[in-house]
Short mmCIF file of C-alpha atoms and ligand atoms in Angstrom, two decimals:
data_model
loop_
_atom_site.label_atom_id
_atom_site.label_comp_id
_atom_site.label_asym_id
_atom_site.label_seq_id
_atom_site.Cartn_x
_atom_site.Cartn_y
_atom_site.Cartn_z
CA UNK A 6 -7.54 -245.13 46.05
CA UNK A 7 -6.47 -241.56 45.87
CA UNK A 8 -9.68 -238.88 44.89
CA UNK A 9 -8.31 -236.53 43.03
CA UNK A 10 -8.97 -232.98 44.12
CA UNK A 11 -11.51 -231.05 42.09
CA UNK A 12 -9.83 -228.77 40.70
CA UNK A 13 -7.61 -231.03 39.24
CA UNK A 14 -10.79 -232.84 37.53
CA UNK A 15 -12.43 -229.29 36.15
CA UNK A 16 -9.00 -227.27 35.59
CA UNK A 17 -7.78 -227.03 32.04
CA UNK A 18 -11.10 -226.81 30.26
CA UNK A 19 -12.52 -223.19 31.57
CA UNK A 20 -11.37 -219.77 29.91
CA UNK A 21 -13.08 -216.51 30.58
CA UNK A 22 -13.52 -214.02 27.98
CA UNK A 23 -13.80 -210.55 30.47
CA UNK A 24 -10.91 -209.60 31.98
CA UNK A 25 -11.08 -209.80 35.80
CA UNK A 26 -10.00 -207.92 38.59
CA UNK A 27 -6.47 -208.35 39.53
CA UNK A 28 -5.79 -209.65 43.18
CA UNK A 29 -2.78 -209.54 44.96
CA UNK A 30 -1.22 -212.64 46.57
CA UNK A 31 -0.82 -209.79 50.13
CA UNK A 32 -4.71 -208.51 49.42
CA UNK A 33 -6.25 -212.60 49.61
CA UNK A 34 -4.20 -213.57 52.70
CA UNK A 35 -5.04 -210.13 54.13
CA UNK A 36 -8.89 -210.67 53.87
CA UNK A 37 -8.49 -214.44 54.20
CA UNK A 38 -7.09 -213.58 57.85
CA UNK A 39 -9.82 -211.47 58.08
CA UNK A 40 -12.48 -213.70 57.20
CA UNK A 41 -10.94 -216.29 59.23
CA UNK A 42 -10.79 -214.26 62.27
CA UNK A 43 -14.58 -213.35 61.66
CA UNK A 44 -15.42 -217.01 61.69
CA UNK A 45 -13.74 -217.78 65.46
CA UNK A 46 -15.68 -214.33 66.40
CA UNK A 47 -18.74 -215.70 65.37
CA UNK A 48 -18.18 -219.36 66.81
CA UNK A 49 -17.16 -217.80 70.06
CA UNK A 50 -20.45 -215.60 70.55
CA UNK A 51 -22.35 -218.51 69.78
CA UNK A 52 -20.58 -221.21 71.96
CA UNK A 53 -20.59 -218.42 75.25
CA UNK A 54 -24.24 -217.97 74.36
CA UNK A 55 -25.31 -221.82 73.84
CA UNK A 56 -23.41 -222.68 76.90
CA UNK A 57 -25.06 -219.33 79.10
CA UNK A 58 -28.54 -220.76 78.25
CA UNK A 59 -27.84 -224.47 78.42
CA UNK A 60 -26.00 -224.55 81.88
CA UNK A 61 -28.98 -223.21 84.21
CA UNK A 62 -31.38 -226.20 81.84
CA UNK A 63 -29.59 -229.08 83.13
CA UNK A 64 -28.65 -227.22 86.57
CA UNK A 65 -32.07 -226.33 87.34
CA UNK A 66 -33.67 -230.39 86.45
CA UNK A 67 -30.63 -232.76 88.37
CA UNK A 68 -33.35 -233.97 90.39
CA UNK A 69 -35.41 -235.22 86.95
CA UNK A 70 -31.87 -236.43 85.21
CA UNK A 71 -31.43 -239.86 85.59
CA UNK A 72 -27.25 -239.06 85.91
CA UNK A 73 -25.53 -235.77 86.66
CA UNK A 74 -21.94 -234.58 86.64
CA UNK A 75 -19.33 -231.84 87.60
CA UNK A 76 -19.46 -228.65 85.63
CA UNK A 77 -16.83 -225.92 86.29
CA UNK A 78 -18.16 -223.68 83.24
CA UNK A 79 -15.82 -223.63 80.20
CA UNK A 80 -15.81 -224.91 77.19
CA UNK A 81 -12.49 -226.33 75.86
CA UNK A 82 -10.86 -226.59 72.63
CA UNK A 83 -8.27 -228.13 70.25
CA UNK A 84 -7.29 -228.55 67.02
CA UNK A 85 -10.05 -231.01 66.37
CA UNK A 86 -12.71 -228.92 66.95
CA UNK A 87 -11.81 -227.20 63.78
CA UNK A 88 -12.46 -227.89 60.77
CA UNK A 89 -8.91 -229.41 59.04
CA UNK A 90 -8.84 -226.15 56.38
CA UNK A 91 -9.21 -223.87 59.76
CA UNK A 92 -6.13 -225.30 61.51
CA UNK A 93 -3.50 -223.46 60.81
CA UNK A 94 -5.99 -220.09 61.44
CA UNK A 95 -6.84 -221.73 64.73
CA UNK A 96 -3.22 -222.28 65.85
CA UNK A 97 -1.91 -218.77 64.72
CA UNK A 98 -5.52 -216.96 65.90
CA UNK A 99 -6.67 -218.90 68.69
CA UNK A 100 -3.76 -221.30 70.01
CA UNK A 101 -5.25 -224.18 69.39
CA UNK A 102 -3.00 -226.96 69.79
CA UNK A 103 -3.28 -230.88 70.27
CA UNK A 104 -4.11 -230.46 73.48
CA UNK A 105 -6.98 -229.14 75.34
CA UNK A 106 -7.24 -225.54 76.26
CA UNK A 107 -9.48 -223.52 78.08
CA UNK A 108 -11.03 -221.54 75.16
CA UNK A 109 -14.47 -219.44 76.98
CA UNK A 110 -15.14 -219.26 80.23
CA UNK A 111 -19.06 -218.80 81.61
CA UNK A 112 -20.37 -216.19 83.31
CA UNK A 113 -21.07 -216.83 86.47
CA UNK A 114 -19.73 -220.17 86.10
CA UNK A 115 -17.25 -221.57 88.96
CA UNK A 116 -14.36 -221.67 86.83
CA UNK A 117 -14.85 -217.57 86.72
CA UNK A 118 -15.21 -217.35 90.70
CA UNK A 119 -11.58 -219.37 90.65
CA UNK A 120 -9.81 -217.44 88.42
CA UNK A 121 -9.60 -219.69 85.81
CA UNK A 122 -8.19 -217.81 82.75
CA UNK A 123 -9.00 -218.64 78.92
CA UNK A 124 -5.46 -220.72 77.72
CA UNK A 125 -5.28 -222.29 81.00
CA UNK A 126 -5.50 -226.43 81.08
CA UNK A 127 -6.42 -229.15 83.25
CA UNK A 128 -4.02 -231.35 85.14
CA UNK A 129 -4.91 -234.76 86.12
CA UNK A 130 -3.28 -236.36 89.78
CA UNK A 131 -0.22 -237.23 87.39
CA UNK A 132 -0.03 -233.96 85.87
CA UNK A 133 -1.42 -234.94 82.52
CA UNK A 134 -3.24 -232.47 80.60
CA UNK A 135 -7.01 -233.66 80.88
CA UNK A 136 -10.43 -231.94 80.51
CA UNK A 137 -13.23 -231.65 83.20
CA UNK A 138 -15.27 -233.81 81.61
CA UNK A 139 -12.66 -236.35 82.31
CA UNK A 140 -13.48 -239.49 84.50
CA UNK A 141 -10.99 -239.11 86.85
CA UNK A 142 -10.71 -235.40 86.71
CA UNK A 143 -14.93 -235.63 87.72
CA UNK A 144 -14.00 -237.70 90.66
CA UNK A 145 -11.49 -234.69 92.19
CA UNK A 146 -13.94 -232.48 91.38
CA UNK A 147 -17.06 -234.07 93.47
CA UNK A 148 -14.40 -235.30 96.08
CA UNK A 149 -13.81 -231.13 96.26
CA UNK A 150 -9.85 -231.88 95.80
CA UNK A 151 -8.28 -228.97 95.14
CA UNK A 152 -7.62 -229.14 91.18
CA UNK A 153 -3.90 -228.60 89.23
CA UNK A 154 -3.54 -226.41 85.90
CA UNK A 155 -1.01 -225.19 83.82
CA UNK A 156 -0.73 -221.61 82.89
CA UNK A 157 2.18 -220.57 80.31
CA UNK A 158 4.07 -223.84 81.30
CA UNK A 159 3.44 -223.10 85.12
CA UNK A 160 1.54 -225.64 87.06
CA UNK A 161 -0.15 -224.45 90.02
CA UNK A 162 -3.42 -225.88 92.26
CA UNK A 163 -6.41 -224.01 92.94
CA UNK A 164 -9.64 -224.28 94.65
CA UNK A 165 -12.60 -225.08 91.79
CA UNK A 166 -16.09 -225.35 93.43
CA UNK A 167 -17.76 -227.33 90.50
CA UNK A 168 -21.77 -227.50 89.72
CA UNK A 169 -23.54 -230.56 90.04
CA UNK A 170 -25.21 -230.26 86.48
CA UNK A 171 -27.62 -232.90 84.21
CA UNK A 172 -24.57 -235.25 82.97
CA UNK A 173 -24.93 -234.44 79.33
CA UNK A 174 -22.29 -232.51 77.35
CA UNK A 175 -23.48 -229.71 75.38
CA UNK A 176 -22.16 -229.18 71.77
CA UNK A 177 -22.12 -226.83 69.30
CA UNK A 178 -21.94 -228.14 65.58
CA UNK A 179 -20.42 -225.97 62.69
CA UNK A 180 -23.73 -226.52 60.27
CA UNK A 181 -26.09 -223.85 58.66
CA UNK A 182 -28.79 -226.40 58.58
CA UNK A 183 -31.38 -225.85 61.45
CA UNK A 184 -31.40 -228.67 63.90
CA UNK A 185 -30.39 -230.08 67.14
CA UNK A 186 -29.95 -233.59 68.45
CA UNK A 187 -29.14 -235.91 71.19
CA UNK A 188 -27.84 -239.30 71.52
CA UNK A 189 -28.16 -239.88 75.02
CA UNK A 190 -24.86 -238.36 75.79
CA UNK A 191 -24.72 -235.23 74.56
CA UNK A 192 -26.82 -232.08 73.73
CA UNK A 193 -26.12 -230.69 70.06
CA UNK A 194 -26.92 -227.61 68.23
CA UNK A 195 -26.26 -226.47 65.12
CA UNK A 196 -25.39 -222.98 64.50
CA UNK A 197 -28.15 -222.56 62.15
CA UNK A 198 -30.57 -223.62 64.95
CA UNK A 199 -28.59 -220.43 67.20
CA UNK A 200 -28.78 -218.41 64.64
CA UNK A 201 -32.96 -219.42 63.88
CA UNK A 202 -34.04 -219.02 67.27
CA UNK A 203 -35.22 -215.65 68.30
CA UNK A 204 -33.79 -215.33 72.05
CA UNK A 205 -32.79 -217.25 74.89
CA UNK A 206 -36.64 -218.36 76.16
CA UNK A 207 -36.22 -220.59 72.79
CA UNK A 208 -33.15 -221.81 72.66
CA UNK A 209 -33.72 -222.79 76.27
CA UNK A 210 -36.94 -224.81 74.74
CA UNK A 211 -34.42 -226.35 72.12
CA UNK A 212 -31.83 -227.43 75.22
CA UNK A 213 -35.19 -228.45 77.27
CA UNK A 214 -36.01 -231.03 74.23
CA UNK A 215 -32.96 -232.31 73.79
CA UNK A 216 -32.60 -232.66 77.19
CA UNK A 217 -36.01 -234.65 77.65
CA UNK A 218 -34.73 -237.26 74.47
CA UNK A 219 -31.79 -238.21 76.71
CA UNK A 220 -33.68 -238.18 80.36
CA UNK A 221 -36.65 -240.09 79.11
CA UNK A 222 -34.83 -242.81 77.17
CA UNK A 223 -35.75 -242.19 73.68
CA UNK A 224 -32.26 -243.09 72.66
CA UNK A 225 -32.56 -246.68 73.65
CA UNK A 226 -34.58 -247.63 70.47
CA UNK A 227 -33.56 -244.26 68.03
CA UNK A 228 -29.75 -243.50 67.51
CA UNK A 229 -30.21 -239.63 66.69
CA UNK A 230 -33.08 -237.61 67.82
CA UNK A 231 -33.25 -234.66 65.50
CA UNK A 232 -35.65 -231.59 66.75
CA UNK A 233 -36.86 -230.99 63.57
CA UNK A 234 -36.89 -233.70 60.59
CA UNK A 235 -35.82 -232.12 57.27
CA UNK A 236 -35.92 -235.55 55.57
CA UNK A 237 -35.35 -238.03 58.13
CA UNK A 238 -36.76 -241.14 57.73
CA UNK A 239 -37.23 -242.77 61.63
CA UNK A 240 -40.63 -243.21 63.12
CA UNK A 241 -40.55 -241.00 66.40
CA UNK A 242 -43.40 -238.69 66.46
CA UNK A 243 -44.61 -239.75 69.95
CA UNK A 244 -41.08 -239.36 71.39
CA UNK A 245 -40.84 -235.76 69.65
CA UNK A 246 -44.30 -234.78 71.42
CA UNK A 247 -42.72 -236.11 74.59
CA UNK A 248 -39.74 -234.30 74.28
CA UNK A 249 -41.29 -230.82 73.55
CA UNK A 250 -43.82 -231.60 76.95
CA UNK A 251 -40.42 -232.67 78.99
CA UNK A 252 -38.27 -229.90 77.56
CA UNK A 253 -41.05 -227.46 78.58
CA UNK A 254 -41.12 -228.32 82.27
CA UNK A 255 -36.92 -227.76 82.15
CA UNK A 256 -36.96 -224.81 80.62
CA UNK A 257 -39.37 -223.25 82.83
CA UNK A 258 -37.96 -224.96 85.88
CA UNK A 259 -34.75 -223.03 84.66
CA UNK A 260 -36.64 -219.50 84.75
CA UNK A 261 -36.75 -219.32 81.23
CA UNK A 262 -40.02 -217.56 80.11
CA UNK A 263 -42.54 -220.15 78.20
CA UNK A 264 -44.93 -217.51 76.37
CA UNK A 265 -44.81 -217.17 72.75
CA UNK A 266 -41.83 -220.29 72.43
CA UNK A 267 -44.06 -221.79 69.74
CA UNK A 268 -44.03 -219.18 67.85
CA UNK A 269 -40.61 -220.72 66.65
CA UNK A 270 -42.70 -223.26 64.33
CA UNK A 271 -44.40 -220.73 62.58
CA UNK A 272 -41.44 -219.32 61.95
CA UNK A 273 -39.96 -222.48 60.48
CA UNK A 274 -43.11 -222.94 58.66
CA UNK A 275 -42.25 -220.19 56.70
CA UNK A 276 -38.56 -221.08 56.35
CA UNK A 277 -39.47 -224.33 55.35
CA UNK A 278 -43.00 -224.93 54.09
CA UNK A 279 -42.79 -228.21 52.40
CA UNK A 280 -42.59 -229.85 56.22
CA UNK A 281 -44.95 -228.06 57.62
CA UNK A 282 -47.67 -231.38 56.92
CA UNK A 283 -45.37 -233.77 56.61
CA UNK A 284 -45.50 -236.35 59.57
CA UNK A 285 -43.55 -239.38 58.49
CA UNK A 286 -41.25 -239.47 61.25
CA UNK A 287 -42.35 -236.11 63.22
CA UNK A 288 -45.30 -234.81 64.50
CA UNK A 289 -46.68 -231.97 62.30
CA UNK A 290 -45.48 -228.33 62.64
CA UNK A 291 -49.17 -227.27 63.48
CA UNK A 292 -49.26 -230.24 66.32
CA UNK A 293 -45.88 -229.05 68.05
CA UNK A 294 -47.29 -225.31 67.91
CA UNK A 295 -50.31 -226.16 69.81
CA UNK A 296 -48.57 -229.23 72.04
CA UNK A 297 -46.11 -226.55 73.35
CA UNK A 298 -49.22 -224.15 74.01
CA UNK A 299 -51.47 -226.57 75.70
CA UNK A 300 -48.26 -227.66 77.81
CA UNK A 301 -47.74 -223.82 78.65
CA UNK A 302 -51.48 -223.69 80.16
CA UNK A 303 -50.50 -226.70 82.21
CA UNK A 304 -47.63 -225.19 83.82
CA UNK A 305 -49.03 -221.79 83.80
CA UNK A 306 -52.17 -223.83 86.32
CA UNK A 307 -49.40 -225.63 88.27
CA UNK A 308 -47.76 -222.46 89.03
CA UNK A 309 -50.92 -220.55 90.15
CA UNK A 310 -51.93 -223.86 92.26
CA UNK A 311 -48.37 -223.78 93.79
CA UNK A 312 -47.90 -227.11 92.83
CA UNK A 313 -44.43 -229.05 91.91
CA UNK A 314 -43.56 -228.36 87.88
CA UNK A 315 -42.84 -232.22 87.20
CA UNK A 316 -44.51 -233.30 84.02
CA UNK A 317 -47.47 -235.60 84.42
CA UNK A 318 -46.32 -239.25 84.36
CA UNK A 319 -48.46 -242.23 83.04
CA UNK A 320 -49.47 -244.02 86.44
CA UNK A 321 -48.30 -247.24 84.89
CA UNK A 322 -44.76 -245.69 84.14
CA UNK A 323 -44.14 -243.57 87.12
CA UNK A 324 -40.95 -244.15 88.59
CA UNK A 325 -40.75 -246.33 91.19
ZN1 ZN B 1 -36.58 -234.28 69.10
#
């Protein structure tokens, strides 16, 4: 069955009585560009900035990761990372194509220290155009092979020093709602969770929780793990509790700075009041605000006794 498109449905039956500013067909494409090319800004800034805080979290805690992988520090794109109204704005504004292309590049990252420029792509062995993430292109990379790209049609090899990292790909999703979930592969946050969090010590919280739900397990028994539950329905209070503990211990392990990061649920207390007692599926706001603290003062004591920041395991659970 073909839906027909809305306007089709509603058109015909509406007719204003003021008479309306006139538009030019030049003066909408003009500011549609513009709007358009506001958007990728935007995306950009937030992608460099999820990816800056996120790499050094799953860097700094491959020893607590059950698996790890090969980062080189960019973050690819194609057409299908757009949305399907975005395309041709992506192709014309960006270059996005059917096939992967470097799109931002990390500072500091290893991909910077080789040169690697944003267009470039990822060769496999048989010259395919792959991305790191790639199975086989992972393999080169912890073998140290040196690695092929293509740069404006050239193909050329250079030498890529990859990061073992926590094996979890890091996502950002194009959503004004504030959340962030795992599902035991990947890290995801919205950009209404980047654009709610105050500075990098939280966001590197956020990453730290998400993090935990995919090193601890939670995913075996719960599909999606949302950091905050605006209406979900799952039972997973103890495993959000868990995660905000966890995620704690990576962030700080990471040298992100611990004080005041619970702040951010008074903050969404205000933004969203009607959760803030709700517990059906999460642990109240109030408990996560003073969880977080009392896990601060833990870490804060571990530090000052010099002792290993590894969260305290059950004796009956530790790992063998
Ligand atoms: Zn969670």
């Amino acid at each position: 069955m073909r839906i027909l498109p809305v306007a089709l449905i509603l058109g015909g039956c509406a007719s204003v009585s003021t008479q309306l500013p006139d538009i030019t067909a030049p003066q909408l494409s003009a500011e549609q560009t513009r709007q358009e090319v506001l958007a990728f800004e935007n995306l950009d800034r937030l992608q460099q900035r999820l990816m800056q805080v996120a790499l050094p979290v799953l860097k700094a805690n491959t020893e607590l990761c059950p698996k790890t992988r090969q980062s080189v520090g960019v973050v690819m794109h194609s057409l299908k990372n757009y949305p399907k109204s975005l395309h041709p704005a992506a192709k014309r504004e960006l270059n996005a194509g059917v096939e992967p292309t470097v799109r931002l590049i990390i500072n500091g990252s290893a991909a910077e220290a080789a040169g690697i420029k944003i267009g470039d792509q990822f060769l496999s062995s048989e010259g395919k155009v792959t991305t790191p993430t790639s199975k086989a292109f992972q393999s080169q990379l912890k073998a140290g092979e040196p690695i092929q790209i293509r740069r404006g049609g050239k193909d050329m090899a250079i030498n890529l020093k990859s990061e073992t990292v926590c094996g979890y790909k890091v996502r950002l999703s194009i959503s004004s709602t504030i959340n962030a979930y795992a599902d035991g592969r990947h890290i995801t946050m919205t950009s209404g969770m980047m654009n709610f969090v105050e500075d990098d010590d939280e966001l590197a919280q956020i990453v730290g929780h998400e993090l935990a739900h995919n090193t601890m397990g939670h995913i075996r028994k719960i599909i999606t793990n949302f950091v905050v539950s605006l209406g979900g329905t799952r039972y997973t209070r103890p495993f959000e509790t868990e995660a905000d503990y966890v995620g704690m211990y990576y962030m700080v392990r990471a040298g992100y700075n611990p004080d005041d990061v619970e702040e951010f649920w008074r903050r969404l207390a205000l933004n969203s009041p009607k959760y803030v007692a709700r517990d059906k599926t999460h642990p109240r706001f109030p408990n996560r605000y003073l969880s977080l603290a009392a896990t601060r003062e833990e870490i804060k004591a571990k530090q000052a006794a010099g002792l290993p920041l590894i969260p305290n395991f059950k004796a009956a659970e530790k790992k063998s």
